[in-house]
């Protein structure tokens, strides 16, 4: 009998983080994929990842609307509570043999708590990593609730085991997002102009045949009141540089409203005239855009994870990725417009594109499916040390 694997996707980056594992689970003879899409992954203002997921051929078994408007600390907590109640019902209906929770977003803890209290074996992907904010607390809480750990790096494996988790329940698989990065790196040259034109965006058209920059900056949950000012500082730097830029919209975290207002205010005042803004792209399309760029600016984990593998230079701004393993492609700066601009100028003029295999070799999806098909699933045995 096939094992039913319920994967919960709660945000647009979570899909990229797990896509190749979903493909491998779906193709595995011993597994049945159950896909639940929830939270900001359903919302148009954050790119509506659901549309991308379905367009790429996945069947979605359930959707869970759980986001409370406001993008602040109170609504984040309330959204988590709603998610816990709704996901418990979903798991009761689907009756999975295991639930897969991804990374560290606040919505993920709802899936983890529901599965744990329902005695459903919980699998956590991307445990053991350090990021230095509330996300890190959520990630480690997911780890302690989980029964099986799919870690992406050697340092993460060590941390999970030091947290008291059994070594025979910790599997170093690498990250599925690196599988997509490998595909983007090995792909035949693509028509980038046609690729970008396939997505609805706003702002000045950018000639992708010429050098361009990618910006992706999210609010920092522990500094959410500073989100507007911090985003405005990055805007000052990018506006002063005047280079062609593709700017991707911030995520749903507390402070998102402030970050979004900073961007809208700049555009309304005629700034960032050289930038084009997007909400979302299919993961492989986004990575194709990245690998052909001069580099990325902001505080997204993609700059430290996929870009390390791709050799894409990155200017990491602020504290959001504090403590996360990083490669030689990354330069860290504070929220200072001149410091950001100086780092981008150096990146723009450099031909160096160092690569590091920190988060995997590009074959994680298959490894994950094999683990899920063979790992022990008895909760009683898992709790016996």
Tab-separated table of C-alpha atoms in Angstrom:
chain	number	residue	atom	x	y	z
A	1	UNK	CA	0.000	0.000	0.000
A	2	UNK	CA	1.262	3.472	-0.884
A	3	UNK	CA	2.173	5.877	1.889
A	4	UNK	CA	0.092	9.050	1.766
A	5	UNK	CA	2.401	12.085	2.016
A	6	UNK	CA	0.624	15.367	2.783
A	7	UNK	CA	2.766	18.397	1.893
A	8	UNK	CA	1.604	21.797	3.179
A	9	UNK	CA	2.666	24.857	1.150
A	10	UNK	CA	1.963	28.187	2.840
A	11	UNK	CA	3.884	30.781	0.776
A	12	UNK	CA	5.361	31.334	-2.678
A	13	UNK	CA	8.990	30.500	-1.651
A	14	UNK	CA	7.856	27.275	0.024
A	15	UNK	CA	6.780	25.909	-3.359
A	16	UNK	CA	10.213	26.529	-4.871
A	17	UNK	CA	11.768	24.924	-1.811
A	18	UNK	CA	9.887	21.676	-2.361
A	19	UNK	CA	8.894	21.464	-6.041
A	20	UNK	CA	11.326	18.737	-7.123
A	21	UNK	CA	10.440	16.710	-4.024
A	22	UNK	CA	6.761	16.974	-4.991
A	23	UNK	CA	7.643	15.652	-8.453
A	24	UNK	CA	9.658	12.789	-6.978
A	25	UNK	CA	6.924	11.893	-4.461
A	26	UNK	CA	4.290	11.911	-7.211
A	27	UNK	CA	6.438	9.643	-9.389
A	28	UNK	CA	7.455	7.213	-6.617
A	29	UNK	CA	5.685	3.853	-6.768
A	30	UNK	CA	5.463	3.628	-2.996
A	31	UNK	CA	4.056	7.107	-2.328
A	32	UNK	CA	0.848	9.054	-2.885
A	33	UNK	CA	1.096	12.842	-2.890
A	34	UNK	CA	-1.520	14.912	-1.055
A	35	UNK	CA	-1.029	18.633	-1.633
A	36	UNK	CA	-2.445	21.342	0.634
A	37	UNK	CA	-1.992	24.997	-0.344
A	38	UNK	CA	-2.656	27.606	2.321
A	39	UNK	CA	-2.083	31.120	3.676
A	40	UNK	CA	-0.370	33.713	1.451
A	41	UNK	CA	0.202	31.121	-1.302
A	42	UNK	CA	-3.496	31.658	-2.145
A	43	UNK	CA	-3.468	35.467	-2.253
A	44	UNK	CA	-3.140	37.441	-5.465
A	45	UNK	CA	-1.277	40.357	-3.868
A	46	UNK	CA	1.539	37.959	-2.982
A	47	UNK	CA	1.693	36.326	-6.388
A	48	UNK	CA	-0.951	33.596	-5.990
A	49	UNK	CA	1.355	30.602	-5.920
A	50	UNK	CA	-1.704	28.350	-6.267
A	51	UNK	CA	-2.050	29.360	-9.918
A	52	UNK	CA	1.621	28.532	-10.545
A	53	UNK	CA	1.335	25.185	-8.760
A	54	UNK	CA	-1.702	24.126	-10.770
A	55	UNK	CA	-0.249	25.448	-14.035
A	56	UNK	CA	2.775	23.227	-13.473
A	57	UNK	CA	0.582	20.153	-13.320
A	58	UNK	CA	0.036	19.457	-9.638
A	59	UNK	CA	-3.366	18.471	-8.262
A	60	UNK	CA	-4.214	20.439	-5.138
A	61	UNK	CA	-6.268	18.395	-2.669
A	62	UNK	CA	-7.222	21.197	-0.275
A	63	UNK	CA	-6.888	24.965	0.076
A	64	UNK	CA	-6.864	26.723	3.449
A	65	UNK	CA	-7.601	30.441	3.715
A	66	UNK	CA	-6.092	31.565	7.008
A	67	UNK	CA	-4.424	34.983	6.602
A	68	UNK	CA	-5.816	37.820	8.718
A	69	UNK	CA	-5.435	41.253	7.084
A	70	UNK	CA	-3.021	43.720	8.625
A	71	UNK	CA	0.498	42.303	8.222
A	72	UNK	CA	1.450	42.953	11.843
A	73	UNK	CA	2.401	40.879	14.874
A	74	UNK	CA	-1.197	40.413	16.071
A	75	UNK	CA	-2.493	39.256	12.689
A	76	UNK	CA	0.471	36.881	12.301
A	77	UNK	CA	-0.440	35.217	15.596
A	78	UNK	CA	-4.147	35.079	14.716
A	79	UNK	CA	-3.402	33.668	11.252
A	80	UNK	CA	-1.412	30.888	12.869
A	81	UNK	CA	-4.336	30.099	15.155
A	82	UNK	CA	-6.819	29.952	12.300
A	83	UNK	CA	-4.411	27.753	10.365
A	84	UNK	CA	-4.105	25.308	13.244
A	85	UNK	CA	-7.884	24.862	13.433
A	86	UNK	CA	-8.369	24.552	9.668
A	87	UNK	CA	-5.417	22.234	9.047
A	88	UNK	CA	-6.556	19.869	11.787
A	89	UNK	CA	-9.799	19.445	9.849
A	90	UNK	CA	-7.902	18.943	6.584
A	91	UNK	CA	-5.676	16.262	8.100
A	92	UNK	CA	-8.705	14.522	9.578
A	93	UNK	CA	-10.310	14.453	6.124
A	94	UNK	CA	-7.227	13.365	4.151
A	95	UNK	CA	-5.886	10.913	6.764
A	96	UNK	CA	-2.255	11.128	5.609
A	97	UNK	CA	0.437	8.719	6.754
A	98	UNK	CA	2.766	11.685	7.231
A	99	UNK	CA	2.737	15.481	6.968
A	100	UNK	CA	5.601	17.521	5.505
A	101	UNK	CA	6.221	20.985	6.952
A	102	UNK	CA	8.688	23.348	5.276
A	103	UNK	CA	11.231	25.710	6.819
A	104	UNK	CA	10.367	28.500	9.236
A	105	UNK	CA	7.431	30.679	8.274
A	106	UNK	CA	4.923	31.408	11.023
A	107	UNK	CA	2.174	29.552	9.145
A	108	UNK	CA	4.222	26.329	9.196
A	109	UNK	CA	3.978	25.920	12.946
A	110	UNK	CA	0.218	25.512	12.541
A	111	UNK	CA	0.740	22.461	10.332
A	112	UNK	CA	3.339	21.040	12.699
A	113	UNK	CA	1.229	21.422	15.846
A	114	UNK	CA	-1.859	19.963	14.184
A	115	UNK	CA	0.027	16.921	12.901
A	116	UNK	CA	1.864	16.339	16.175
A	117	UNK	CA	-1.304	16.469	18.308
A	118	UNK	CA	-3.100	14.170	15.874
A	119	UNK	CA	-0.323	11.539	16.132
A	120	UNK	CA	0.529	11.926	12.457
A	121	UNK	CA	4.277	11.504	11.800
A	122	UNK	CA	5.709	14.934	10.996
A	123	UNK	CA	8.513	15.464	8.482
A	124	UNK	CA	10.382	18.768	8.647
A	125	UNK	CA	12.373	20.092	5.697
A	126	UNK	CA	15.140	22.680	6.265
A	127	UNK	CA	15.532	22.212	9.992
A	128	UNK	CA	18.688	23.181	11.869
A	129	UNK	CA	19.387	26.430	10.033
A	130	UNK	CA	19.982	29.773	11.743
A	131	UNK	CA	18.447	33.090	10.702
A	132	UNK	CA	18.382	35.190	13.851
A	133	UNK	CA	14.707	36.274	14.145
A	134	UNK	CA	11.303	34.830	15.093
A	135	UNK	CA	11.689	32.631	12.012
A	136	UNK	CA	14.541	30.795	13.729
A	137	UNK	CA	12.354	30.094	16.787
A	138	UNK	CA	9.635	28.741	14.504
A	139	UNK	CA	12.127	26.596	12.610
A	140	UNK	CA	13.507	25.045	15.812
A	141	UNK	CA	9.986	24.540	17.196
A	142	UNK	CA	9.101	22.662	14.007
A	143	UNK	CA	12.222	20.555	14.512
A	144	UNK	CA	11.232	19.573	18.055
A	145	UNK	CA	7.707	18.678	16.920
A	146	UNK	CA	8.986	16.626	13.974
A	147	UNK	CA	9.734	12.910	13.818
A	148	UNK	CA	11.788	12.875	10.609
A	149	UNK	CA	14.257	15.590	9.654
A	150	UNK	CA	15.311	16.359	6.070
A	151	UNK	CA	18.203	18.779	6.439
A	152	UNK	CA	19.922	20.728	3.690
A	153	UNK	CA	23.490	21.183	4.955
A	154	UNK	CA	26.044	19.483	7.167
A	155	UNK	CA	25.956	22.298	9.731
A	156	UNK	CA	22.156	21.948	9.919
A	157	UNK	CA	22.501	18.211	10.538
A	158	UNK	CA	24.862	18.880	13.439
A	159	UNK	CA	22.497	21.462	14.979
A	160	UNK	CA	19.452	19.184	14.767
A	161	UNK	CA	21.321	16.342	16.471
A	162	UNK	CA	22.606	18.737	19.158
A	163	UNK	CA	18.968	19.680	19.813
A	164	UNK	CA	18.481	16.097	20.957
A	165	UNK	CA	17.065	14.539	17.795
A	166	UNK	CA	18.094	10.974	17.010
A	167	UNK	CA	20.779	10.678	14.353
A	168	UNK	CA	18.889	7.844	12.641
A	169	UNK	CA	15.944	10.231	12.113
A	170	UNK	CA	18.085	12.984	10.558
A	171	UNK	CA	18.719	12.720	6.805
A	172	UNK	CA	21.100	15.011	4.929
A	173	UNK	CA	19.259	15.289	1.612
A	174	UNK	CA	20.178	18.777	0.413
A	175	UNK	CA	17.534	21.339	-0.504
A	176	UNK	CA	15.121	20.742	-3.408
A	177	UNK	CA	15.486	24.393	-4.411
A	178	UNK	CA	19.067	23.596	-5.411
A	179	UNK	CA	17.670	20.980	-7.811
A	180	UNK	CA	15.904	23.822	-9.629
A	181	UNK	CA	19.051	25.934	-9.518
A	182	UNK	CA	20.941	23.099	-11.188
A	183	UNK	CA	18.269	22.891	-13.879
A	184	UNK	CA	18.486	26.637	-14.473
A	185	UNK	CA	22.265	26.481	-14.697
A	186	UNK	CA	22.269	23.531	-17.105
A	187	UNK	CA	19.359	24.700	-19.284
A	188	UNK	CA	19.720	25.837	-22.858
A	189	UNK	CA	19.802	29.645	-23.246
A	190	UNK	CA	16.293	31.085	-22.897
A	191	UNK	CA	14.584	34.069	-24.455
A	192	UNK	CA	14.550	36.188	-21.303
A	193	UNK	CA	12.501	38.966	-22.866
A	194	UNK	CA	9.723	36.527	-23.781
A	195	UNK	CA	9.976	34.921	-20.351
A	196	UNK	CA	9.546	38.224	-18.513
A	197	UNK	CA	6.785	39.349	-20.872
A	198	UNK	CA	4.745	36.286	-19.886
A	199	UNK	CA	4.191	37.820	-16.442
A	200	UNK	CA	2.148	40.866	-15.551
A	201	UNK	CA	4.258	43.565	-13.947
A	202	UNK	CA	4.332	47.325	-13.587
A	203	UNK	CA	6.945	49.932	-14.285
A	204	UNK	CA	9.513	50.633	-16.951
A	205	UNK	CA	10.327	47.814	-19.385
A	206	UNK	CA	13.782	46.338	-18.791
A	207	UNK	CA	15.958	45.172	-21.681
A	208	UNK	CA	17.123	41.773	-20.426
A	209	UNK	CA	19.659	41.537	-23.238
A	210	UNK	CA	21.666	44.138	-21.295
A	211	UNK	CA	23.001	43.932	-17.695
A	212	UNK	CA	20.296	44.141	-15.031
A	213	UNK	CA	19.834	43.803	-11.288
A	214	UNK	CA	17.320	41.812	-9.197
A	215	UNK	CA	15.949	43.210	-5.907
A	216	UNK	CA	13.975	41.224	-3.336
A	217	UNK	CA	13.635	42.708	0.136
A	218	UNK	CA	11.213	41.497	2.804
A	219	UNK	CA	10.262	42.980	6.181
A	220	UNK	CA	12.122	41.660	9.227
A	221	UNK	CA	9.551	40.385	11.729
A	222	UNK	CA	11.553	41.439	14.787
A	223	UNK	CA	12.034	44.891	13.226
A	224	UNK	CA	8.637	45.173	11.559
A	225	UNK	CA	8.085	48.806	12.598
A	226	UNK	CA	11.223	49.712	10.633
A	227	UNK	CA	10.131	47.992	7.409
A	228	UNK	CA	9.132	51.168	5.583
A	229	UNK	CA	12.317	53.013	6.502
A	230	UNK	CA	14.534	50.035	5.696
A	231	UNK	CA	12.889	49.554	2.306
A	232	UNK	CA	13.175	53.292	1.608
A	233	UNK	CA	16.929	53.075	2.238
A	234	UNK	CA	17.282	50.342	-0.386
A	235	UNK	CA	15.105	52.395	-2.727
A	236	UNK	CA	17.456	55.373	-2.259
A	237	UNK	CA	20.432	53.221	-3.247
A	238	UNK	CA	18.826	51.587	-6.280
A	239	UNK	CA	17.324	54.883	-7.458
A	240	UNK	CA	20.725	56.579	-7.263
A	241	UNK	CA	22.394	53.773	-9.211
A	242	UNK	CA	19.896	54.064	-12.068
A	243	UNK	CA	20.625	50.571	-13.420
A	244	UNK	CA	17.919	48.382	-15.013
A	245	UNK	CA	16.196	46.515	-12.184
A	246	UNK	CA	13.645	43.762	-11.707
A	247	UNK	CA	12.062	44.239	-8.263
A	248	UNK	CA	10.004	41.462	-6.645
A	249	UNK	CA	7.262	42.302	-4.153
A	250	UNK	CA	7.816	41.673	-0.407
A	251	UNK	CA	6.192	38.751	1.385
A	252	UNK	CA	3.295	38.655	3.870
A	253	UNK	CA	5.308	38.976	7.099
A	254	UNK	CA	4.579	41.644	9.707
A	255	UNK	CA	5.795	44.919	8.228
A	256	UNK	CA	4.844	43.998	4.664
A	257	UNK	CA	2.387	46.896	4.482
A	258	UNK	CA	5.139	49.372	5.379
A	259	UNK	CA	7.555	47.889	2.830
A	260	UNK	CA	4.874	47.978	0.124
A	261	UNK	CA	3.997	51.597	0.945
A	262	UNK	CA	7.639	52.614	0.569
A	263	UNK	CA	7.717	51.149	-2.935
A	264	UNK	CA	4.388	52.671	-3.946
A	265	UNK	CA	5.374	56.074	-2.572
A	266	UNK	CA	8.631	56.008	-4.532
A	267	UNK	CA	6.860	55.105	-7.763
A	268	UNK	CA	4.173	57.758	-7.257
A	269	UNK	CA	6.921	60.345	-6.876
A	270	UNK	CA	8.616	59.379	-10.126
A	271	UNK	CA	11.451	57.399	-8.571
A	272	UNK	CA	12.708	53.943	-9.606
A	273	UNK	CA	11.910	54.868	-13.200
A	274	UNK	CA	14.355	52.209	-14.390
A	275	UNK	CA	12.668	49.386	-12.434
A	276	UNK	CA	9.978	46.847	-13.293
A	277	UNK	CA	7.979	45.220	-10.474
A	278	UNK	CA	6.691	41.643	-10.268
A	279	UNK	CA	4.657	39.752	-7.674
A	280	UNK	CA	5.739	36.233	-8.554
A	281	UNK	CA	7.175	33.921	-11.208
A	282	UNK	CA	7.379	30.194	-11.658
A	283	UNK	CA	10.431	29.000	-9.704
A	284	UNK	CA	12.487	27.907	-12.715
A	285	UNK	CA	11.683	31.115	-14.595
A	286	UNK	CA	12.745	33.206	-11.605
A	287	UNK	CA	16.019	31.295	-11.316
A	288	UNK	CA	16.656	31.763	-15.039
A	289	UNK	CA	16.214	35.508	-14.504
A	290	UNK	CA	18.601	35.350	-11.545
A	291	UNK	CA	21.362	33.344	-13.184
A	292	UNK	CA	21.513	35.797	-16.092
A	293	UNK	CA	21.546	38.886	-13.863
A	294	UNK	CA	24.495	40.873	-12.539
A	295	UNK	CA	23.349	40.001	-9.044
A	296	UNK	CA	20.668	40.282	-6.382
A	297	UNK	CA	20.129	42.898	-3.658
A	298	UNK	CA	17.929	42.635	-0.547
A	299	UNK	CA	17.459	40.092	2.218
A	300	UNK	CA	15.872	37.034	0.620
A	301	UNK	CA	17.261	33.616	1.479
A	302	UNK	CA	17.518	32.880	-2.242
A	303	UNK	CA	20.618	35.102	-2.278
A	304	UNK	CA	22.351	32.778	0.174
A	305	UNK	CA	20.906	29.440	-0.919
A	306	UNK	CA	20.275	29.142	-4.661
A	307	UNK	CA	22.615	31.982	-5.583
A	308	UNK	CA	25.517	30.271	-3.791
A	309	UNK	CA	25.029	27.281	-6.090
A	310	UNK	CA	24.473	29.467	-9.160
A	311	UNK	CA	27.405	31.763	-8.448
A	312	UNK	CA	25.170	34.830	-8.594
A	313	UNK	CA	26.669	37.760	-6.639
A	314	UNK	CA	24.512	39.000	-3.761
A	315	UNK	CA	24.353	42.100	-1.586
A	316	UNK	CA	22.607	41.008	1.602
A	317	UNK	CA	21.046	43.933	3.456
A	318	UNK	CA	20.363	44.013	7.188
A	319	UNK	CA	19.811	41.318	9.799
A	320	UNK	CA	17.152	39.045	8.288
A	321	UNK	CA	19.681	36.359	7.278
A	322	UNK	CA	21.922	36.768	10.312
A	323	UNK	CA	23.654	33.490	11.163
A	324	UNK	CA	22.655	31.619	7.992
A	325	UNK	CA	25.434	29.743	6.208
A	326	UNK	CA	26.603	31.703	3.186
A	327	UNK	CA	29.030	31.320	0.299
A	328	UNK	CA	31.636	33.530	-1.290
A	329	UNK	CA	28.982	35.165	-3.479
A	330	UNK	CA	27.557	37.212	-0.555
A	331	UNK	CA	28.537	40.680	0.696
A	332	UNK	CA	26.768	41.848	3.866
A	333	UNK	CA	25.820	45.515	4.412
A	334	UNK	CA	23.592	47.437	6.799
A	335	UNK	CA	20.595	49.636	6.038
A	336	UNK	CA	22.717	52.425	4.607
A	337	UNK	CA	22.043	53.708	1.094
A	338	UNK	CA	25.661	54.562	0.306
A	339	UNK	CA	26.933	51.218	1.604
A	340	UNK	CA	24.366	49.373	-0.518
A	341	UNK	CA	25.178	51.427	-3.618
A	342	UNK	CA	28.922	50.922	-3.146
A	343	UNK	CA	28.512	47.156	-2.818
A	344	UNK	CA	26.330	47.032	-5.929
A	345	UNK	CA	28.864	49.050	-7.944
A	346	UNK	CA	31.599	46.595	-7.011
A	347	UNK	CA	29.356	43.674	-7.872
A	348	UNK	CA	28.318	45.287	-11.166
A	349	UNK	CA	31.903	45.748	-12.325
A	350	UNK	CA	33.246	42.374	-11.166
A	351	UNK	CA	33.414	39.263	-13.316
A	352	UNK	CA	33.803	36.926	-10.330
A	353	UNK	CA	30.977	34.422	-9.820
A	354	UNK	CA	32.175	31.941	-7.156
A	355	UNK	CA	30.024	28.876	-6.536
A	356	UNK	CA	29.570	26.910	-3.299
A	357	UNK	CA	27.572	23.702	-2.741
A	358	UNK	CA	26.475	24.578	0.796
A	359	UNK	CA	22.840	23.486	0.434
A	360	UNK	CA	23.173	20.483	-1.838
A	361	UNK	CA	24.274	19.145	-5.189
A	362	UNK	CA	20.974	19.446	-7.060
A	363	UNK	CA	19.543	15.952	-6.499
A	364	UNK	CA	17.582	16.381	-3.263
A	365	UNK	CA	14.077	15.601	-4.541
A	366	UNK	CA	14.811	11.971	-5.331
A	367	UNK	CA	16.597	11.459	-2.004
A	368	UNK	CA	13.638	12.921	-0.112
A	369	UNK	CA	11.139	10.641	-1.837
A	370	UNK	CA	13.293	7.604	-1.038
A	371	UNK	CA	13.468	8.602	2.639
A	372	UNK	CA	9.702	9.103	2.853
A	373	UNK	CA	9.110	5.707	1.277
A	374	UNK	CA	11.351	3.818	3.715
A	375	UNK	CA	11.536	5.756	7.020
A	376	UNK	CA	9.796	4.173	10.050
A	377	UNK	CA	6.378	5.712	10.721
A	378	UNK	CA	5.422	4.346	14.137
A	379	UNK	CA	4.953	7.313	16.499
A	380	UNK	CA	5.429	4.995	19.478
A	381	UNK	CA	8.782	3.771	18.167
A	382	UNK	CA	9.844	7.278	17.195
A	383	UNK	CA	9.336	8.487	20.757
A	384	UNK	CA	11.392	5.603	22.180
A	385	UNK	CA	15.039	6.481	22.664
